[in-house]
PDB file of C-alpha atoms in Angstrom:
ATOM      1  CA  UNK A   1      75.673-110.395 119.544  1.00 65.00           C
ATOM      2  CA  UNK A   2      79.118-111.527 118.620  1.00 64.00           C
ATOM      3  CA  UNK A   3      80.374-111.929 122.040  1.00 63.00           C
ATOM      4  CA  UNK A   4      76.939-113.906 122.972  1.00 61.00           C
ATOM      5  CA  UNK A   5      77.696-116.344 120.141  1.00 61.00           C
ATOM      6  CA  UNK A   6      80.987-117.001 121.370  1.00 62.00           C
ATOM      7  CA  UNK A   7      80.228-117.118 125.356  1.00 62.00           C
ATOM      8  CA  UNK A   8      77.241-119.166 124.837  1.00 59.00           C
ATOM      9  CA  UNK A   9      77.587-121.544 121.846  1.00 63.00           C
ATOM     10  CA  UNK A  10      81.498-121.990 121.541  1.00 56.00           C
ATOM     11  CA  UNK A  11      80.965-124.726 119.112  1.00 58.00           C
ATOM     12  CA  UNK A  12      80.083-122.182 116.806  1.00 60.00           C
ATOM     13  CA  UNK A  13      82.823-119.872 117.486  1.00 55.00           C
ATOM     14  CA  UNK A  14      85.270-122.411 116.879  1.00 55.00           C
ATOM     15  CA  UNK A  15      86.124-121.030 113.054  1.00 72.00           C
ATOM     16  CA  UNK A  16      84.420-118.759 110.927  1.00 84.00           C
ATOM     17  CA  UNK A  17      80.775-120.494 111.310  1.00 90.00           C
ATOM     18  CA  UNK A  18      77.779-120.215 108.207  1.00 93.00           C
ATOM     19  CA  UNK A  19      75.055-118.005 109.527  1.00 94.00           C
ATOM     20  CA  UNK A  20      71.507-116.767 108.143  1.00 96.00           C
ATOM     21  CA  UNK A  21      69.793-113.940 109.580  1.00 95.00           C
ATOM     22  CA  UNK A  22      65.958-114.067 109.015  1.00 95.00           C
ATOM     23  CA  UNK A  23      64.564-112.403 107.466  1.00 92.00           C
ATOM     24  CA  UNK A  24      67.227-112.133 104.922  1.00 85.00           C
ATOM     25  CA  UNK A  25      68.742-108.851 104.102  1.00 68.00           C
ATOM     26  CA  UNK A  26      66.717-108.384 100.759  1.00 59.00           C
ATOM     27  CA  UNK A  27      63.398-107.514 102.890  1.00 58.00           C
ATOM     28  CA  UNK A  28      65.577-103.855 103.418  1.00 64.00           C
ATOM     29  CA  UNK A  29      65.197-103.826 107.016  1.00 78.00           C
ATOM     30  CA  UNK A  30      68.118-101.853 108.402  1.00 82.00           C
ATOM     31  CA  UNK A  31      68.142-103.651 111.511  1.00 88.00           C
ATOM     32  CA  UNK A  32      68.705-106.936 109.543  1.00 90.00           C
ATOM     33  CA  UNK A  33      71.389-104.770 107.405  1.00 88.00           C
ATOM     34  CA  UNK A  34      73.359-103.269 110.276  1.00 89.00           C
ATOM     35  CA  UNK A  35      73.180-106.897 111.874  1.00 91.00           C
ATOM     36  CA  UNK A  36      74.320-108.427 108.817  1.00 91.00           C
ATOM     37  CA  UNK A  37      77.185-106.072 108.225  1.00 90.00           C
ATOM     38  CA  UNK A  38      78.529-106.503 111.819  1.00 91.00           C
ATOM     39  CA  UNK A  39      77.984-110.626 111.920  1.00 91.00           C
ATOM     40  CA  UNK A  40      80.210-110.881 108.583  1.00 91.00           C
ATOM     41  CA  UNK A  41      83.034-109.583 110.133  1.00 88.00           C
ATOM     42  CA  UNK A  42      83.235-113.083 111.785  1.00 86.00           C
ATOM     43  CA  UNK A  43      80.968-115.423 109.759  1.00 91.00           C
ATOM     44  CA  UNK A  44      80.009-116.273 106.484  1.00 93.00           C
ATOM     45  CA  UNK A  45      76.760-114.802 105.976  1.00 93.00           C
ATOM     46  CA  UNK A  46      73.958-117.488 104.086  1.00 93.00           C
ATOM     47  CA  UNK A  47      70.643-116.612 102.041  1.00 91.00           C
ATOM     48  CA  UNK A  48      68.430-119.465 103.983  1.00 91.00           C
ATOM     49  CA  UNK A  49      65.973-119.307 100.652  1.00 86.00           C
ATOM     50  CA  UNK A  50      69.826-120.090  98.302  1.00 85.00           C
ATOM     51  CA  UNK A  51      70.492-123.001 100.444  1.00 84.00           C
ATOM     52  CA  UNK A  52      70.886-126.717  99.245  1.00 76.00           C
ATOM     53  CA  UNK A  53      68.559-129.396 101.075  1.00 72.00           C
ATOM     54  CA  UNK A  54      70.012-130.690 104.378  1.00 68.00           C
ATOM     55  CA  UNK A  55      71.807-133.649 103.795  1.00 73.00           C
ATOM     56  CA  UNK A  56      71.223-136.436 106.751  1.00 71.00           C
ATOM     57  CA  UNK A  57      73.951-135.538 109.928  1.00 75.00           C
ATOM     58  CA  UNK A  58      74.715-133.308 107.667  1.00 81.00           C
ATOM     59  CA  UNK A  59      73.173-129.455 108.112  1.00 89.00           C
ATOM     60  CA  UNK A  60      74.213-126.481 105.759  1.00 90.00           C
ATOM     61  CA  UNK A  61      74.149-123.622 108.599  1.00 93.00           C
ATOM     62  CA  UNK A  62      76.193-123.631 111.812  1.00 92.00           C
ATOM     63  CA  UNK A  63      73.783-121.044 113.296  1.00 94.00           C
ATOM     64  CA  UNK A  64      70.336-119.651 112.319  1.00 96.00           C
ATOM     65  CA  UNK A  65      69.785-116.076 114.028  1.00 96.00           C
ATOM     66  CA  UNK A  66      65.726-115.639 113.657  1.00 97.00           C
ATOM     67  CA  UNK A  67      63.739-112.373 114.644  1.00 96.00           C
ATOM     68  CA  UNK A  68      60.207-111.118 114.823  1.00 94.00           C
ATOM     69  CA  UNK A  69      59.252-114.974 114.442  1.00 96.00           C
ATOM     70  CA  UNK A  70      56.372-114.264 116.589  1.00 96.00           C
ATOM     71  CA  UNK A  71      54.371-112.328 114.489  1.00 94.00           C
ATOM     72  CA  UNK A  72      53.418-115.472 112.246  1.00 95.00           C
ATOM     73  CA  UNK A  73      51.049-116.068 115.625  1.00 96.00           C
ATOM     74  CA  UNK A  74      48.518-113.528 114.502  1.00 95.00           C
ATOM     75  CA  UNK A  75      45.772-113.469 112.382  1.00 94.00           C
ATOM     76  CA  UNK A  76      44.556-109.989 110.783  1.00 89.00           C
ATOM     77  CA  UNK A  77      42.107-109.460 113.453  1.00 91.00           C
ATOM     78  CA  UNK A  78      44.640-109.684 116.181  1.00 91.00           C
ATOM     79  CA  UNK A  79      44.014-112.934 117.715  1.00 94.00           C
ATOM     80  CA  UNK A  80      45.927-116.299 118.414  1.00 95.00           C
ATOM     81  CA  UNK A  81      44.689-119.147 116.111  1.00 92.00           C
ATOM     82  CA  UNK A  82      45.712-122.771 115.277  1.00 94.00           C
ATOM     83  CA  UNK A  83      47.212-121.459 111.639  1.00 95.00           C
ATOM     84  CA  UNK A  84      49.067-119.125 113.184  1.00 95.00           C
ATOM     85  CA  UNK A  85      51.081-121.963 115.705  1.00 96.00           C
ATOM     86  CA  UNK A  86      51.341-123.693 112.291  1.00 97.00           C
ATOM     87  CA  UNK A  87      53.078-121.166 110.421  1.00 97.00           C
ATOM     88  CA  UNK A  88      55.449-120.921 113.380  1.00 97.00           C
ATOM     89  CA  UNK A  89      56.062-124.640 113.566  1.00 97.00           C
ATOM     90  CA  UNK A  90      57.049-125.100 110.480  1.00 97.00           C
ATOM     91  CA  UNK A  91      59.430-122.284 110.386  1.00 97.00           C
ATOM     92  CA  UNK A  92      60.626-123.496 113.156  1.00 97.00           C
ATOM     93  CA  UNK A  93      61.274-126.993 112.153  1.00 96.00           C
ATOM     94  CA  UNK A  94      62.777-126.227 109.537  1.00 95.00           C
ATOM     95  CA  UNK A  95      65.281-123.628 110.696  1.00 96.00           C
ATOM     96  CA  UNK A  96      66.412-126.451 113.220  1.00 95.00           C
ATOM     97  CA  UNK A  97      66.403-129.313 110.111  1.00 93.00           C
ATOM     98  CA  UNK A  98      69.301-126.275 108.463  1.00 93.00           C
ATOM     99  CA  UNK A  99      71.126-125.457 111.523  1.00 94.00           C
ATOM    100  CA  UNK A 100      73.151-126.718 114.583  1.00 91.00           C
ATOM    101  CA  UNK A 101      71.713-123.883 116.421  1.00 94.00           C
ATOM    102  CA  UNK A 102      68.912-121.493 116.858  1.00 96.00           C
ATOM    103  CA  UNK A 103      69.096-118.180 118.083  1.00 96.00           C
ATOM    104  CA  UNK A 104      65.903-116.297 118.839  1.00 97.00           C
ATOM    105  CA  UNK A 105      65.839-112.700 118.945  1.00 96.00           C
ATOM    106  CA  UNK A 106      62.630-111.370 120.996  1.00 95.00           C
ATOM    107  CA  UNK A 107      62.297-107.317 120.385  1.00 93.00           C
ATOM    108  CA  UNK A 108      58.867-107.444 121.780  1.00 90.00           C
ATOM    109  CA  UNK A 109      57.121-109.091 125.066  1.00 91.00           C
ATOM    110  CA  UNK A 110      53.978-109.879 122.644  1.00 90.00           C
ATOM    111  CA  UNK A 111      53.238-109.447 118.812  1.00 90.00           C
ATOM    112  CA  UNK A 112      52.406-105.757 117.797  1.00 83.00           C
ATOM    113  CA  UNK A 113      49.901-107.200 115.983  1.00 87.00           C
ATOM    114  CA  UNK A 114      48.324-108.982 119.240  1.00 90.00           C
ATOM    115  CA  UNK A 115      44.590-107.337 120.052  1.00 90.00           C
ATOM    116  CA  UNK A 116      44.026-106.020 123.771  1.00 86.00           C
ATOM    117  CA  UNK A 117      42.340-109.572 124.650  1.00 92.00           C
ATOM    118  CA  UNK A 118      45.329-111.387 123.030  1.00 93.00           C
ATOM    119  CA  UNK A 119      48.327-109.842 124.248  1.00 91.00           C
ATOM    120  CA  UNK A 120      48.292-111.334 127.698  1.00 93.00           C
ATOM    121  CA  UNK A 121      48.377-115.031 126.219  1.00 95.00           C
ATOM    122  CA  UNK A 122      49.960-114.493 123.504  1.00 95.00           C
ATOM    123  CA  UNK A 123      52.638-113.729 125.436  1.00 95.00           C
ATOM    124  CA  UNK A 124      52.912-115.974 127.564  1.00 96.00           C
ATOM    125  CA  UNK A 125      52.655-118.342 124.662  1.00 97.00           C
ATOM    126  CA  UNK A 126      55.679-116.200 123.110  1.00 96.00           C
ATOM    127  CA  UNK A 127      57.606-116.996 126.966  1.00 94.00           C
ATOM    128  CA  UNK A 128      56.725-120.663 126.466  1.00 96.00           C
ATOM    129  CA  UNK A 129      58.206-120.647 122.796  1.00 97.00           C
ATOM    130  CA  UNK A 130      61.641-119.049 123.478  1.00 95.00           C
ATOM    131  CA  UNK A 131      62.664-121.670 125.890  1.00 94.00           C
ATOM    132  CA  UNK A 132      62.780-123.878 122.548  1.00 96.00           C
ATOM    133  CA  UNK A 133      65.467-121.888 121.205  1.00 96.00           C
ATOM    134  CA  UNK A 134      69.341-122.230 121.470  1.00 94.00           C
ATOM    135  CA  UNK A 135      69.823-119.592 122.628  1.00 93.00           C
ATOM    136  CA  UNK A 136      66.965-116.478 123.347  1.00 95.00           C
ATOM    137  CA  UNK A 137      68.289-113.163 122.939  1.00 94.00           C
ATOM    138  CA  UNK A 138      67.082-109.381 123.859  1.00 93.00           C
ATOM    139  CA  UNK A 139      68.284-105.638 123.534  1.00 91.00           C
ATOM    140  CA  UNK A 140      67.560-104.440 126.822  1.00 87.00           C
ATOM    141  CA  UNK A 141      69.247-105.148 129.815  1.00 83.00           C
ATOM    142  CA  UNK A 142      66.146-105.055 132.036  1.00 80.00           C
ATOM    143  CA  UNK A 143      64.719-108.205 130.631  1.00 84.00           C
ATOM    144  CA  UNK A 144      67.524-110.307 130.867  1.00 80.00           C
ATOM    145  CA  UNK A 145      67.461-113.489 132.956  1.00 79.00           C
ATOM    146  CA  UNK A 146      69.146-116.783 133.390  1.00 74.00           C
ATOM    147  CA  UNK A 147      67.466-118.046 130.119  1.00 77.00           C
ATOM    148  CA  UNK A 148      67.466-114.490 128.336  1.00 88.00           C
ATOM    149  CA  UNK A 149      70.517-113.110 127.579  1.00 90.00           C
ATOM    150  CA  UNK A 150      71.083-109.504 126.840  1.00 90.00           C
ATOM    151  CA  UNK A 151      73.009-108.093 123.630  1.00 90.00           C
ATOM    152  CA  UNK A 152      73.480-104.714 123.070  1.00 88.00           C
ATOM    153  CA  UNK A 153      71.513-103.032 119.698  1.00 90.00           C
ATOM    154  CA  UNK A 154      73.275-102.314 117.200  1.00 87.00           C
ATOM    155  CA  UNK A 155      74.070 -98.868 116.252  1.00 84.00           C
ATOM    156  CA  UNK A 156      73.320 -97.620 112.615  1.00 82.00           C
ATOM    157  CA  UNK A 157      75.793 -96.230 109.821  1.00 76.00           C
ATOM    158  CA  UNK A 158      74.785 -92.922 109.216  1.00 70.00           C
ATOM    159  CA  UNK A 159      74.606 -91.996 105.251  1.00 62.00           C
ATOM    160  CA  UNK A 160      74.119 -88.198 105.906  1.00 49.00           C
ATOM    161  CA  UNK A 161      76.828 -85.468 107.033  1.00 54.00           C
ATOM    162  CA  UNK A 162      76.049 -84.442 110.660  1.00 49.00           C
ATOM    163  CA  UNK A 163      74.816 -81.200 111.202  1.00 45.00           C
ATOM    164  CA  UNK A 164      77.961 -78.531 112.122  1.00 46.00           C
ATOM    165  CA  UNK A 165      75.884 -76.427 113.734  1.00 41.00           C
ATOM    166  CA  UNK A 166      72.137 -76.077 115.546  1.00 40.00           C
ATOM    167  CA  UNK A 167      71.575 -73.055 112.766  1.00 43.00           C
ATOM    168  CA  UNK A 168      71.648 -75.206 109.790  1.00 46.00           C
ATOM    169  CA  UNK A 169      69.343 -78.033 111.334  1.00 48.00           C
ATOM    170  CA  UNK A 170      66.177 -78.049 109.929  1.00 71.00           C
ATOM    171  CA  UNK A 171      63.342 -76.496 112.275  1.00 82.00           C
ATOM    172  CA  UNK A 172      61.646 -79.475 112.794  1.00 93.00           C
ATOM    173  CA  UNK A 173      60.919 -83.065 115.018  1.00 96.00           C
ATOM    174  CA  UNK A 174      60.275 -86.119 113.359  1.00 96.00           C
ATOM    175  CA  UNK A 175      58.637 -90.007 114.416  1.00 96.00           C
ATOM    176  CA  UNK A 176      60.159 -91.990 112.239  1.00 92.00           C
ATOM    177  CA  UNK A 177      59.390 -95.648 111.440  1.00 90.00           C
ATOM    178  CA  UNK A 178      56.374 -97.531 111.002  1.00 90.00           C
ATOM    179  CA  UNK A 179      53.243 -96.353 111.612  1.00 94.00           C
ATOM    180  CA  UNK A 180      51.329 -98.591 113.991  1.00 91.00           C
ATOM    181  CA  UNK A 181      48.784 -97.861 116.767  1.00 90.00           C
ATOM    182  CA  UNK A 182      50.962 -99.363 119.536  1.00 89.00           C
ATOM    183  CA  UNK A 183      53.294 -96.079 119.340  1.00 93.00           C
ATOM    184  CA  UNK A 184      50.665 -93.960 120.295  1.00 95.00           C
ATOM    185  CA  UNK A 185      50.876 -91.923 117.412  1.00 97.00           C
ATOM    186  CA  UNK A 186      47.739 -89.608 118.370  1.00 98.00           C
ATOM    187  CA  UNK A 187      48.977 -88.389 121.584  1.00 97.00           C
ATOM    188  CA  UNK A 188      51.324 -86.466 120.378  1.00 98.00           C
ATOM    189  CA  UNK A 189      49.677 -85.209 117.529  1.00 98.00           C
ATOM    190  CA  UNK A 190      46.841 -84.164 119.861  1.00 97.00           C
ATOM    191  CA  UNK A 191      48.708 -82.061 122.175  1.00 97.00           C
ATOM    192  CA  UNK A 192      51.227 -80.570 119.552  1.00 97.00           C
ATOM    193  CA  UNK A 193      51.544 -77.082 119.891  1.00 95.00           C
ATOM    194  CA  UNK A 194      55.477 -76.459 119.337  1.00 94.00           C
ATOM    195  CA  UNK A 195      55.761 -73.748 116.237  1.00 93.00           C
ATOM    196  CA  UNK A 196      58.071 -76.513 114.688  1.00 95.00           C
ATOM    197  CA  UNK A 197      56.399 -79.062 112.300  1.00 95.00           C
ATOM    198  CA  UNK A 198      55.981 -82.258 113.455  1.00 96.00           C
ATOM    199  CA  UNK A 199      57.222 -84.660 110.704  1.00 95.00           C
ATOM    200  CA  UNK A 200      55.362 -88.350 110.702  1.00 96.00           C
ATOM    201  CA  UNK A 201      57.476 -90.293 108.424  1.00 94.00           C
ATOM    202  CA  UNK A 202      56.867 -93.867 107.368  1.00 92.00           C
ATOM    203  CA  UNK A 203      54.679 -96.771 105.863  1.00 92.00           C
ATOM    204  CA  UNK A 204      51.454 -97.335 107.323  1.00 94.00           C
ATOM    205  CA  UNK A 205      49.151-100.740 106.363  1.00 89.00           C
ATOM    206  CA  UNK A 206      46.427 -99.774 108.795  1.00 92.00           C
ATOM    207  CA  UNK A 207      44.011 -97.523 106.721  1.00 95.00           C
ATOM    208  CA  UNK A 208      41.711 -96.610 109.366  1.00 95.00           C
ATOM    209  CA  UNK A 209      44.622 -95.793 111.858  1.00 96.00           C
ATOM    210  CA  UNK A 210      46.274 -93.801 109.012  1.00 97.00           C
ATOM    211  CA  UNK A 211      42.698 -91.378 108.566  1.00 97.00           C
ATOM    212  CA  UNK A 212      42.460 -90.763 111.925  1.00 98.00           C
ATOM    213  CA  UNK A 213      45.970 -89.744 112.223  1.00 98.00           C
ATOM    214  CA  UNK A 214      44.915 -87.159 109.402  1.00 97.00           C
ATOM    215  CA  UNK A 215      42.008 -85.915 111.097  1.00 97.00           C
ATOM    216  CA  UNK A 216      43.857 -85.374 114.484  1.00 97.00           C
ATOM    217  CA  UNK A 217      46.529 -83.745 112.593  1.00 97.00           C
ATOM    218  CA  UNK A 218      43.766 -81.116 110.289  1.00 96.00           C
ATOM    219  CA  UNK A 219      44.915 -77.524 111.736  1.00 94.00           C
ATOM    220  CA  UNK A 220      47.853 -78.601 113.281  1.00 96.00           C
ATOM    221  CA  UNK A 221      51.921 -77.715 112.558  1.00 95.00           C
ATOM    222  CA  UNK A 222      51.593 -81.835 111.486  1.00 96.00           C
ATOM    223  CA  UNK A 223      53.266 -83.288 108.747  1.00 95.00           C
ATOM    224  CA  UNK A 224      52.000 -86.964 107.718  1.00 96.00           C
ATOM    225  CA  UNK A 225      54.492 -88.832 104.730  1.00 94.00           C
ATOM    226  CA  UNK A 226      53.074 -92.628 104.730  1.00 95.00           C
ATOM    227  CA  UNK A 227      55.469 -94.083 102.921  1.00 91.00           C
ATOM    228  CA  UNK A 228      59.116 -95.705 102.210  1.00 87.00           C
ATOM    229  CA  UNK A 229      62.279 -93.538 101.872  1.00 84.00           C
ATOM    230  CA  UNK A 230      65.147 -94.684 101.280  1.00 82.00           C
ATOM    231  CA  UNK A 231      68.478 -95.355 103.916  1.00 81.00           C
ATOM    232  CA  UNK A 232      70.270 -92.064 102.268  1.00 82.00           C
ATOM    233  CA  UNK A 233      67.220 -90.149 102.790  1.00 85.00           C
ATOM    234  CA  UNK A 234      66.212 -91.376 105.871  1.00 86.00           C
ATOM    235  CA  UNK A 235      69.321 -90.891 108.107  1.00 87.00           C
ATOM    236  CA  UNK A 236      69.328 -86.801 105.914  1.00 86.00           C
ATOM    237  CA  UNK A 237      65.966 -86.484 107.857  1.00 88.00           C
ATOM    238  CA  UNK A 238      66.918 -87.671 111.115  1.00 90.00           C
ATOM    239  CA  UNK A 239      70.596 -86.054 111.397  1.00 89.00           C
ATOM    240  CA  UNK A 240      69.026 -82.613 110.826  1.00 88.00           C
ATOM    241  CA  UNK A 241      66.211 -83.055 112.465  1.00 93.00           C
ATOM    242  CA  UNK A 242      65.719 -81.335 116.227  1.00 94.00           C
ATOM    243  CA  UNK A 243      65.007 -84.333 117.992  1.00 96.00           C
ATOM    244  CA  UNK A 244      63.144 -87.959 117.725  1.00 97.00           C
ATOM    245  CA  UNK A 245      59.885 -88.392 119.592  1.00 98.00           C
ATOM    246  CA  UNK A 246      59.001 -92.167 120.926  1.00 97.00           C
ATOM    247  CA  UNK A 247      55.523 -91.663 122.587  1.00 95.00           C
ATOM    248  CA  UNK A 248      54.895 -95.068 122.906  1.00 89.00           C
ATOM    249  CA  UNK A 249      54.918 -96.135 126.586  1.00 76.00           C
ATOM    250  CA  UNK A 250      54.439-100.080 126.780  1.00 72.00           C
ATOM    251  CA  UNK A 251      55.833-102.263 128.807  1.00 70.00           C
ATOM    252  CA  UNK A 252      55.511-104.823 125.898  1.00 74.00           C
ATOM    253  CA  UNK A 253      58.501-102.810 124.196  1.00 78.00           C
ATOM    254  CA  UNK A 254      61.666-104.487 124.802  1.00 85.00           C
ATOM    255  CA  UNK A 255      63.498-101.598 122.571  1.00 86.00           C
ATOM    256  CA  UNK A 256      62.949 -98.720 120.523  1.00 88.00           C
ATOM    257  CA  UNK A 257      64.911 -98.832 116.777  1.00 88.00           C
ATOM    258  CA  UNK A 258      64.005 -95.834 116.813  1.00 91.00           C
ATOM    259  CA  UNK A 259      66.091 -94.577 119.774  1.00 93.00           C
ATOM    260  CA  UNK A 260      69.303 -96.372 118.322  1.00 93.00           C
ATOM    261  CA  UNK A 261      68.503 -94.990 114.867  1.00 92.00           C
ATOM    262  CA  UNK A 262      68.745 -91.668 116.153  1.00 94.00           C
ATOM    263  CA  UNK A 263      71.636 -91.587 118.383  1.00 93.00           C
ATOM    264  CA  UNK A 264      73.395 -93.162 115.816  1.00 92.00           C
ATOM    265  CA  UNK A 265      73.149 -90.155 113.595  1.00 91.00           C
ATOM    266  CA  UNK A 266      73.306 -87.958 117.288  1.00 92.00           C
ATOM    267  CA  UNK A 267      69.897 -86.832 117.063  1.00 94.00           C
ATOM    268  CA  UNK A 268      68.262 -85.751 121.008  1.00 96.00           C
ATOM    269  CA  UNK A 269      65.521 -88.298 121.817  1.00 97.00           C
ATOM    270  CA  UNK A 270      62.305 -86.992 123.239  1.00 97.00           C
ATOM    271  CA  UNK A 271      60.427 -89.953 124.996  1.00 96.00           C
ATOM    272  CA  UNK A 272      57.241 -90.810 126.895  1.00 96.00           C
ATOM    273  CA  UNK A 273      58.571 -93.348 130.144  1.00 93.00           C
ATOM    274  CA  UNK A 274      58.668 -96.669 129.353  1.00 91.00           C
ATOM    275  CA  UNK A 275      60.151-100.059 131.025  1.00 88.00           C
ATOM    276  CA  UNK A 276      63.186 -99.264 128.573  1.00 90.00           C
ATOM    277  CA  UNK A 277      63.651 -95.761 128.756  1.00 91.00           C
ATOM    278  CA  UNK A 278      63.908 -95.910 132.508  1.00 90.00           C
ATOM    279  CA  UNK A 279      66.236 -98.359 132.441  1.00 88.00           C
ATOM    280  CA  UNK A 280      68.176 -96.439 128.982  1.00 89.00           C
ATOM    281  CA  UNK A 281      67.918 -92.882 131.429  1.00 88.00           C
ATOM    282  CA  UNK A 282      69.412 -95.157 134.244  1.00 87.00           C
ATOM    283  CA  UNK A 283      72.643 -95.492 132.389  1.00 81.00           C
ATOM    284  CA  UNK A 284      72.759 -92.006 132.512  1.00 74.00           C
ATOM    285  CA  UNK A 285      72.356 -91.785 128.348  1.00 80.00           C
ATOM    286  CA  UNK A 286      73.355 -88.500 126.723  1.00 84.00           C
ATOM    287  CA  UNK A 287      70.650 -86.667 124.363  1.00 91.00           C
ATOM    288  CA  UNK A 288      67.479 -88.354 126.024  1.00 95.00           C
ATOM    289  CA  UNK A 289      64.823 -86.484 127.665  1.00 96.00           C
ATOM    290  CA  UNK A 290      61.810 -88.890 129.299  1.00 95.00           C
ATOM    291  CA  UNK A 291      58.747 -87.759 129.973  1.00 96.00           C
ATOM    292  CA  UNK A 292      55.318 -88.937 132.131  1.00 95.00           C
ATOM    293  CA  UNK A 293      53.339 -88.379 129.433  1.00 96.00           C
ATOM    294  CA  UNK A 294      52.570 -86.732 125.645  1.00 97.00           C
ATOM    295  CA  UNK A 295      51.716 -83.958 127.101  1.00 97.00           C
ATOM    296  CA  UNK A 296      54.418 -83.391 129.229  1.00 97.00           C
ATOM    297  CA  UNK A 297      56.582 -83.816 126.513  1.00 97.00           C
ATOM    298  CA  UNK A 298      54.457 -81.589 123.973  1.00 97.00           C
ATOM    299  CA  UNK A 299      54.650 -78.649 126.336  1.00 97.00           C
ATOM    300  CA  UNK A 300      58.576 -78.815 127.075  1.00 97.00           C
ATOM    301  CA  UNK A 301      59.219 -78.871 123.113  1.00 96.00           C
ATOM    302  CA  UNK A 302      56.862 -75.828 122.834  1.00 95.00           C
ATOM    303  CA  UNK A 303      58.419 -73.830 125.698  1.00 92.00           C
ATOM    304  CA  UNK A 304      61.828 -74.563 123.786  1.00 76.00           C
TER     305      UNK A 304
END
């Protein structure tokens, strides 16, 4: 991201420049954290909710770096609505009355939250809206254009000692992250059969996706833990862990955190084949295994 800033907007790279990342680092988020950390080594990092009132041709913030902005497009029943362009205006708006320039970061081709009908439109909506950025910004090198540039993800600090040896990781694979329908969740848990617990580990606002992840799991070596942990306890579970599974397989998926979050603490990856994992297994990346499908991937861990 650094060496984006300073190709692209060399106004800003001039001397140490006043950034904000939104959201701000208190929403725990340790993409925003591990961005933050790496960003202060050359800027002076800014709350955007501590700032003073922009002064006429006179704006607090060199640079504004803004992700997930997209999501203020949908309503709760997954559809595109005049509020939802409002909340994004006047984000917007404001982030360019605070800032000389705007960086958008795009981690997804449409809003998770978009419904079957929406996500077509919404993003091309989303396509339309990046062009108004300074700058539009993306983790994966097989979306990158002329008006897209790619950055590489960060990788994450781990908190926990690495494993020394496969004997004293735990006997056991893990999702990790949200839980949302758009990972696909269920197709795994339907074709588990591995005599190693699957571990499902993370908050989940969707109720009704939530119980029929429970009933899929009933019988099964399935583990469901809706809820926060913490960053200490969190990379403990993933660095002993056997492996990460990613089963979701849409080409609206610019990256996986996931992924990075687990090589980061050198965890294997176990994937279903996606846009980005072809292009990740293209650079020949250690500790991934792709697969066509669930099932496919089920039935390898099993035989293991």
């Amino acid at each position: 991201m650094t060496a984006a800033i300073n190709r692209h907007l060399p106004r800003v790279a001039v001397q140490k420049p006043t950034v904000a990342i939104v959201p701000s680092r208190v929403d725990c988020n340790p993409y925003i954290d591990r961005m933050t950390d790496i960003l202060s080594g050359f800027a002076q990092i800014r709350d955007i909710d501590a700032l003073p009132p922009a002064r006429p041709h006179r704006k607090p913030l060199d640079l504004i770096i803004v992700n997930w902005l997209d999501n203020k497009l949908i309503n709760k029943h997954g559809r595109l609505g005049l509020r939802g362009l409002v909340r994004f205006f006047t984000r917007y708006f404001r982030y360019r009355a605070l800032a000389d320039h705007v960086i958008f970061v795009r981690h997804n081709m449409h809003p998770h939250a978009a419904s079957l009908e929406a996500a077509p439109q919404s993003q091309r909506l989303v396509d339309w809206l990046e062009r108004l950025f300074s700058l539009s910004v993306v983790h994966s090198g097989h979306l990158a254009h002329d008006s897209r540039l790619y950055a590489p993800h960060p990788l994450y600090q781990a908190e926990a000692r690495l494993p020394a040896s496969v004997s004293e990781v735990e006997d056991c694979y893990v999702i990790f992250g949200r839980i949302m329908r758009y990972k696909k969740i269920e197709s795994v848990i339907d074709h588990w059969c591995s005599s190693s617990p699957l571990h499902i580990i993370g908050p989940c606002k969707d109720e009704a996706y939530l119980q029929e992840l429970r009933q899929r799991a009933t019988g099964r070596n399935v583990c469901i833990r809706p809820s926060f942990v913490s960053e200490a306890e969190a990379s403990h579970l993933v660095a002993r862990a056997r492996g990460m599974i990613i089963a979701s397989d849409g080409a609206d998926m610019i990256v996986s955190a996931s992924y990075f979050y687990a090589i980061s603490h050198g965890t294997p990856v176990f994937a279903v084949t996606s846009p980005f994992f072809s292009w990740i297994a293209a650079e020949e990346a250690q500790g991934l295994s792709v697969y066509d499908d669930a099932r496919a991937l089920c039935a390898d861990l099993a035989a293991g």
